[in-house]
Amino acid sequence: MNIRIGHGYDSHRFEGPGPLILGSLDIPHEQGFSAHSDGDVVLHAVTDAVLGALAAGDIGEHFPDTDPANKGQSSDAFLRHAMNLAAMRGFRVGNLDVTILAEVPKLSPHKQPMAEAIAELLCVDVSHVSIKAKTNERMGFVGRREGIAVMASVLMMGDVN
Ligand code: MG
């Protein structure tokens, strides 16, 4: 079996009114994200992790923020595109592990529904998707509540070499 690991990171700045789009969910918050797409920083990190496992570049190469077609785009489409690439190359997801760094909003009630939404996009059972959330102990841009950062690791398994 061919095994690949991928890593993704993204950060977005809070700007304008909420809700926040995070992990494909609408999360009530007084602020949203400043972004060209829907600003789903979780799906952007996951998409980059999948692309990374495939050595297929990064999300900015596939969906440039200079392209008007990507304006307000649902980030589900970015992840679906990366998963289509994976399928074409004979790869499927083994498991995904995500860490969200956010001082606000409180994410614990949203972790399970987020795992379920992402599992569906990745075509795996929810038991293969881990969503972890933590504050940054009031340090740095996350600690100052300027935005949210996300790190994601994915294992991809291929049946061909
Ligand atoms: Mg992004």
Coordinates of C-alpha atoms and ligand atoms in Angstrom, one line a residue:
M1 CA 0.0 0.0 0.0
N2 CA 1.1 3.5 -0.8
I3 CA 0.9 5.8 2.2
R4 CA 1.2 9.6 2.1
I5 CA 1.1 12.2 4.9
G6 CA 0.0 15.8 4.3
H7 CA 0.1 18.9 6.4
G8 CA -1.9 22.2 6.1
Y9 CA -2.0 25.5 7.8
D10 CA -4.2 28.6 7.4
S11 CA -5.2 31.7 9.3
H12 CA -7.9 34.3 8.7
R13 CA -8.5 37.7 10.2
F14 CA -11.9 38.6 11.9
E15 CA -13.6 41.3 9.9
G16 CA -17.2 42.4 9.4
P17 CA -20.4 40.7 10.8
G18 CA -20.8 37.0 11.5
P19 CA -21.6 34.2 11.3
L20 CA -18.3 32.5 11.1
I21 CA -18.0 29.7 8.5
L22 CA -15.9 27.1 10.1
G23 CA -15.5 23.5 9.1
S24 CA -18.5 23.8 6.8
L25 CA -20.7 25.0 9.6
D26 CA -22.3 28.4 10.3
I27 CA -21.1 29.3 13.8
P28 CA -22.9 32.2 15.6
H29 CA -20.3 35.0 16.3
E30 CA -20.5 38.8 16.2
Q31 CA -17.6 38.8 13.6
G32 CA -17.0 36.9 10.3
F33 CA -13.8 36.5 8.4
S34 CA -12.0 38.8 6.0
A35 CA -11.5 36.5 2.9
H36 CA -11.9 36.3 -0.8
S37 CA -13.9 33.0 -0.5
D38 CA -16.3 32.2 2.4
G39 CA -13.2 32.3 4.6
D40 CA -13.5 28.8 6.0
V41 CA -10.1 28.6 7.5
V42 CA -10.6 25.0 8.7
L43 CA -11.5 23.7 5.2
H44 CA -8.6 25.7 3.7
A45 CA -6.1 24.0 6.1
V46 CA -7.7 20.5 5.4
T47 CA -7.6 21.2 1.6
D48 CA -3.9 22.1 1.8
A49 CA -3.2 18.9 3.8
V50 CA -4.8 16.8 1.1
L51 CA -3.0 18.7 -1.7
G52 CA 0.2 18.3 0.3
A53 CA -0.2 14.5 0.6
L54 CA -0.6 14.4 -3.2
A55 CA 2.4 16.8 -3.7
A56 CA -0.1 18.8 -5.8
G57 CA 0.7 22.3 -4.8
D58 CA -1.4 24.5 -2.5
I59 CA -4.9 26.0 -2.4
G60 CA -3.7 29.3 -3.8
E61 CA -2.4 27.7 -6.9
H62 CA -5.7 25.8 -7.5
F63 CA -8.0 28.7 -6.5
P64 CA -6.2 32.1 -6.9
D65 CA -7.7 34.9 -4.9
T66 CA -7.3 37.1 -8.1
D67 CA -9.9 34.9 -9.8
P68 CA -13.4 36.5 -9.5
A69 CA -14.9 33.0 -9.8
N70 CA -13.6 32.3 -6.4
K71 CA -15.2 35.3 -4.7
G72 CA -17.6 34.2 -2.0
Q73 CA -17.0 30.6 -3.1
S74 CA -18.0 27.9 -0.7
S75 CA -14.8 26.2 0.6
D76 CA -16.6 22.9 0.4
A77 CA -15.8 23.2 -3.4
F78 CA -12.1 23.6 -2.7
L79 CA -12.0 20.4 -0.6
R80 CA -14.1 18.5 -3.1
H81 CA -11.6 19.5 -5.8
A82 CA -8.7 18.2 -3.8
M83 CA -10.6 14.9 -3.0
N84 CA -11.3 14.5 -6.8
L85 CA -7.6 14.9 -7.5
A86 CA -6.9 12.3 -4.8
A87 CA -9.4 9.9 -6.2
M88 CA -8.0 10.3 -9.8
R89 CA -4.6 9.3 -8.4
G90 CA -6.0 6.3 -6.5
F91 CA -5.8 7.8 -3.0
R92 CA -8.4 7.9 -0.2
V93 CA -8.2 9.4 3.3
G94 CA -7.0 7.2 6.2
N95 CA -7.5 9.8 8.9
L96 CA -7.5 13.5 9.5
D97 CA -6.4 15.4 12.6
V98 CA -7.2 19.1 13.0
T99 CA -6.1 21.7 15.6
I100 CA -8.0 25.0 15.7
L101 CA -6.4 27.9 17.6
A102 CA -9.2 30.3 18.6
E103 CA -9.6 32.5 21.7
V104 CA -13.2 33.1 20.5
P105 CA -15.8 31.8 19.9
K106 CA -16.0 28.8 22.2
L107 CA -15.8 25.8 19.8
S108 CA -16.4 22.8 22.1
P109 CA -20.1 22.5 21.1
H110 CA -19.2 22.6 17.4
K111 CA -16.4 20.0 17.3
Q112 CA -18.7 16.9 16.7
P113 CA -20.9 18.4 14.1
M114 CA -17.8 19.8 12.4
A115 CA -16.2 16.3 12.4
E116 CA -19.4 14.9 10.8
A117 CA -19.5 17.6 8.1
I118 CA -15.8 17.1 7.2
A119 CA -16.0 13.3 7.3
E120 CA -18.8 13.5 4.7
L121 CA -16.6 15.7 2.4
L122 CA -13.7 13.3 2.9
C123 CA -15.9 10.2 2.3
V124 CA -14.8 8.6 5.6
D125 CA -16.6 7.6 8.7
V126 CA -16.6 10.3 11.4
S127 CA -14.4 8.0 13.6
H128 CA -11.5 8.9 11.2
V129 CA -11.8 12.6 11.8
S130 CA -10.4 14.4 14.8
I131 CA -11.3 18.1 15.6
K132 CA -9.3 19.7 18.4
A133 CA -9.8 23.3 19.6
K134 CA -7.8 25.3 22.0
T135 CA -7.0 28.9 22.9
N136 CA -3.6 30.4 22.5
E137 CA -3.4 31.4 26.2
R138 CA -4.1 35.1 25.2
M139 CA -0.7 35.2 23.3
G140 CA -0.1 36.5 19.7
F141 CA -2.8 37.4 17.1
V142 CA -5.0 34.5 18.2
G143 CA -4.7 35.6 21.8
R144 CA -5.6 39.2 20.9
R145 CA -8.8 37.9 19.2
E146 CA -7.6 39.2 15.8
G147 CA -8.3 35.9 14.0
I148 CA -8.2 32.1 14.0
A149 CA -5.4 29.7 12.9
V150 CA -5.8 26.1 12.0
M151 CA -3.3 23.2 11.5
A152 CA -4.3 19.9 9.8
S153 CA -2.6 16.6 9.2
V154 CA -4.0 13.9 6.9
L155 CA -3.0 10.4 6.1
M156 CA -3.8 9.3 2.5
M157 CA -3.8 5.7 1.4
G158 CA -3.3 4.6 -2.2
D159 CA -3.9 1.2 -3.7
V160 CA -1.3 1.8 -6.4
N161 CA 2.3 2.8 -6.4
Ligands
MG1 MG -7.6 30.7 3.6

